Amino acid sequence: MTRKIIKAADRAQTQGAGSRANVVRDHRQQTWERIVGEIAFQLDRRILSSIFPERVRLYGFTVNNIPEKIIQASTDVVTNQMDEQQCTAMTRRFLEIMNRLRIIGYDPSMHPPFTEYIVNTYGILRERPDLAATETSSYNNLEFLRKVVTETVPPTIRNNTLMLLQCLYHLSRDDGKPMFIW
């Protein structure tokens, strides 16, 4: 009888230890999934902010709908008149950034909807990391982020997700800012 109680207690402790390990693993997996989504989100925002630098809020703006948003942003809501210079300037910035990204493999017809898919599938980080935390520097470490993508994303979409990361890295090097801008 005593032996059965001891074995049951050992089994409960072992199961508890295993479930704690699963909780840690599940938390890490969820965090890494959100980092994958954040990569896509940050790329989208980086592109949008370079085309619409005067806009602080980009709610409803995605790279997928930039042509419509250029027209909307360059049209005066009171007079319904389009500012041709503003429209031309935004269009020029859009074409310039698409050409820069196309050189490294970005496909403007495929990657914008793919970016939305990644954000919707994996989510984004719920809160900004503590700027003093060691994890913050990881978000600007290309090798760490490659590892996150490689270990998180299924092989069928891995190359395109890595392309989004490469584009984000490329743009961050061009503007001298961190990959994740908070």
Coordinates of C-alpha atoms in Angstrom, one line a residue:
M1 CA 0.0 0.0 0.0
T2 CA 2.8 2.4 1.0
R3 CA 4.6 1.5 -2.2
K4 CA 1.6 2.4 -4.4
I5 CA 1.2 5.8 -2.7
I6 CA 4.9 6.6 -3.2
K7 CA 4.7 5.5 -6.9
A8 CA 1.5 7.6 -7.4
A9 CA 3.3 10.6 -5.8
D10 CA 6.3 10.1 -8.1
R11 CA 4.1 9.8 -11.1
A12 CA 2.2 13.0 -10.2
Q13 CA 5.5 14.9 -9.7
T14 CA 6.9 13.6 -13.0
Q15 CA 3.7 14.6 -14.8
G16 CA 3.8 18.0 -13.2
A17 CA 7.3 18.5 -14.3
G18 CA 6.4 17.4 -17.8
S19 CA 3.4 19.7 -18.0
R20 CA 5.6 22.7 -16.7
A21 CA 8.0 21.9 -19.5
N22 CA 5.1 21.8 -22.0
V23 CA 3.9 25.2 -20.7
V24 CA 7.3 26.6 -21.2
R25 CA 7.6 25.1 -24.6
D26 CA 4.1 26.3 -25.6
H27 CA 4.9 29.8 -24.3
R28 CA 8.1 29.8 -26.4
Q29 CA 6.2 28.5 -29.4
Q30 CA 3.5 31.1 -29.1
T31 CA 6.1 33.9 -28.6
W32 CA 8.1 32.7 -31.7
E33 CA 4.9 32.6 -33.7
R34 CA 4.1 36.2 -32.7
I35 CA 7.7 37.2 -33.6
V36 CA 7.1 35.7 -37.1
G37 CA 3.9 37.8 -37.4
E38 CA 5.7 40.8 -36.1
I39 CA 8.4 40.5 -38.8
A40 CA 5.6 40.7 -41.4
F41 CA 3.8 43.5 -39.6
Q42 CA 7.1 45.5 -39.2
L43 CA 7.9 45.1 -42.9
D44 CA 4.4 46.3 -43.9
R45 CA 4.7 49.4 -41.6
R46 CA 8.2 50.2 -42.8
I47 CA 7.0 50.2 -46.4
L48 CA 3.9 52.2 -45.6
S49 CA 5.7 54.8 -43.5
S50 CA 8.2 55.4 -46.3
I51 CA 5.4 56.1 -48.7
F52 CA 3.2 58.1 -46.3
P53 CA 5.8 59.8 -44.1
E54 CA 3.4 62.5 -42.9
R55 CA 0.8 60.0 -41.6
V56 CA 1.2 59.0 -38.0
R57 CA -1.7 56.5 -38.0
L58 CA -1.8 54.0 -40.7
Y59 CA -5.0 52.2 -39.6
G60 CA -6.5 50.5 -42.7
F61 CA -3.4 50.9 -44.7
T62 CA -1.6 47.8 -46.0
V63 CA 1.0 47.4 -48.7
N64 CA -1.7 45.4 -50.5
N65 CA -4.0 48.5 -50.8
I66 CA -1.3 51.2 -51.4
P67 CA -2.6 52.4 -54.8
E68 CA -6.1 53.1 -53.4
K69 CA -4.6 54.7 -50.3
I70 CA -2.4 57.0 -52.4
I71 CA -5.5 58.3 -54.2
Q72 CA -7.3 58.6 -50.9
A73 CA -4.4 60.4 -49.1
S74 CA -3.9 62.8 -52.0
T75 CA -7.5 63.8 -52.3
D76 CA -8.8 66.7 -50.2
V77 CA -11.9 65.5 -48.2
V78 CA -13.6 69.0 -48.3
T79 CA -13.1 69.9 -52.0
N80 CA -12.7 66.3 -53.3
Q81 CA -9.8 67.6 -55.4
M82 CA -6.7 65.5 -55.9
D83 CA -3.3 67.1 -55.2
E84 CA -1.4 65.8 -58.2
Q85 CA 2.0 66.7 -56.8
Q86 CA 1.3 64.8 -53.6
C87 CA -0.1 61.8 -55.6
T88 CA 3.0 61.8 -57.8
A89 CA 5.4 62.0 -54.9
M90 CA 3.7 59.1 -53.1
T91 CA 3.6 57.0 -56.2
R92 CA 7.2 57.7 -56.9
R93 CA 8.1 56.6 -53.3
F94 CA 6.0 53.5 -53.8
L95 CA 7.7 52.6 -57.0
E96 CA 11.2 53.3 -55.6
I97 CA 10.7 51.0 -52.6
M98 CA 9.1 48.3 -54.6
N99 CA 12.0 48.4 -57.1
R100 CA 14.6 48.2 -54.2
L101 CA 12.8 45.2 -52.7
R102 CA 12.3 43.5 -56.1
I103 CA 16.1 43.4 -56.5
I104 CA 16.4 41.2 -53.5
G105 CA 13.5 38.9 -54.5
Y106 CA 10.3 40.7 -53.2
D107 CA 7.3 40.1 -55.6
P108 CA 4.9 43.1 -55.3
S109 CA 2.1 41.0 -56.7
M110 CA 2.5 38.1 -54.3
H111 CA 4.2 39.3 -51.1
P112 CA 1.8 42.0 -49.9
P113 CA -1.1 39.5 -49.5
F114 CA 1.3 36.9 -48.2
T115 CA 2.4 39.5 -45.5
E116 CA -1.3 39.9 -44.5
Y117 CA -1.7 36.2 -44.3
I118 CA 1.4 35.9 -42.0
V119 CA 0.2 38.6 -39.7
N120 CA -3.3 37.1 -39.5
T121 CA -2.0 33.6 -39.0
Y122 CA 0.7 34.2 -36.4
G123 CA -0.5 37.5 -34.8
I124 CA 1.9 40.1 -33.5
L125 CA 3.7 40.7 -30.2
R126 CA 1.1 41.8 -27.7
E127 CA 3.3 44.4 -26.0
R128 CA 6.5 46.1 -26.7
P129 CA 9.4 44.5 -25.0
D130 CA 11.1 46.3 -22.2
L131 CA 13.8 48.3 -23.9
A132 CA 16.3 47.2 -21.3
A133 CA 15.5 43.5 -21.6
T134 CA 17.9 41.2 -23.4
E135 CA 15.2 40.0 -25.7
T136 CA 15.0 43.4 -27.3
S137 CA 18.4 43.0 -28.9
S138 CA 17.3 39.6 -30.2
Y139 CA 14.7 41.4 -32.3
N140 CA 17.4 43.1 -34.2
N141 CA 19.6 40.0 -34.6
L142 CA 19.1 38.7 -38.1
E143 CA 20.4 35.2 -37.3
F144 CA 18.1 34.8 -34.3
L145 CA 15.1 35.9 -36.4
R146 CA 16.1 33.5 -39.1
K147 CA 16.2 30.7 -36.5
V148 CA 12.7 31.7 -35.3
V149 CA 11.3 31.6 -38.8
T150 CA 13.0 28.4 -39.7
E151 CA 11.9 26.6 -36.6
T152 CA 8.3 28.1 -36.5
V153 CA 7.1 28.3 -40.1
P154 CA 6.2 25.2 -42.1
P155 CA 8.4 24.4 -45.1
T156 CA 5.7 25.3 -47.6
I157 CA 5.9 29.0 -46.7
R158 CA 9.3 29.2 -45.1
N159 CA 11.2 30.7 -48.1
N160 CA 8.6 33.5 -48.6
T161 CA 8.6 34.2 -44.9
L162 CA 12.4 34.4 -44.9
M163 CA 12.1 36.8 -47.9
L164 CA 9.9 39.1 -45.7
L165 CA 12.6 39.0 -43.0
Q166 CA 15.4 39.7 -45.6
C167 CA 13.4 42.7 -46.9
L168 CA 12.9 44.0 -43.4
Y169 CA 16.6 43.7 -42.7
H170 CA 17.4 45.4 -46.0
L171 CA 15.2 48.3 -45.2
S172 CA 16.5 48.7 -41.7
R173 CA 20.0 48.8 -43.0
D174 CA 19.0 51.4 -45.5
D175 CA 17.4 53.7 -43.0
G176 CA 19.7 52.9 -40.1
K177 CA 16.9 52.0 -37.7
P178 CA 16.3 48.8 -35.8
M179 CA 14.3 46.1 -37.6
F180 CA 11.5 46.3 -35.0
I181 CA 10.5 49.9 -34.6
W182 CA 8.4 50.5 -31.5

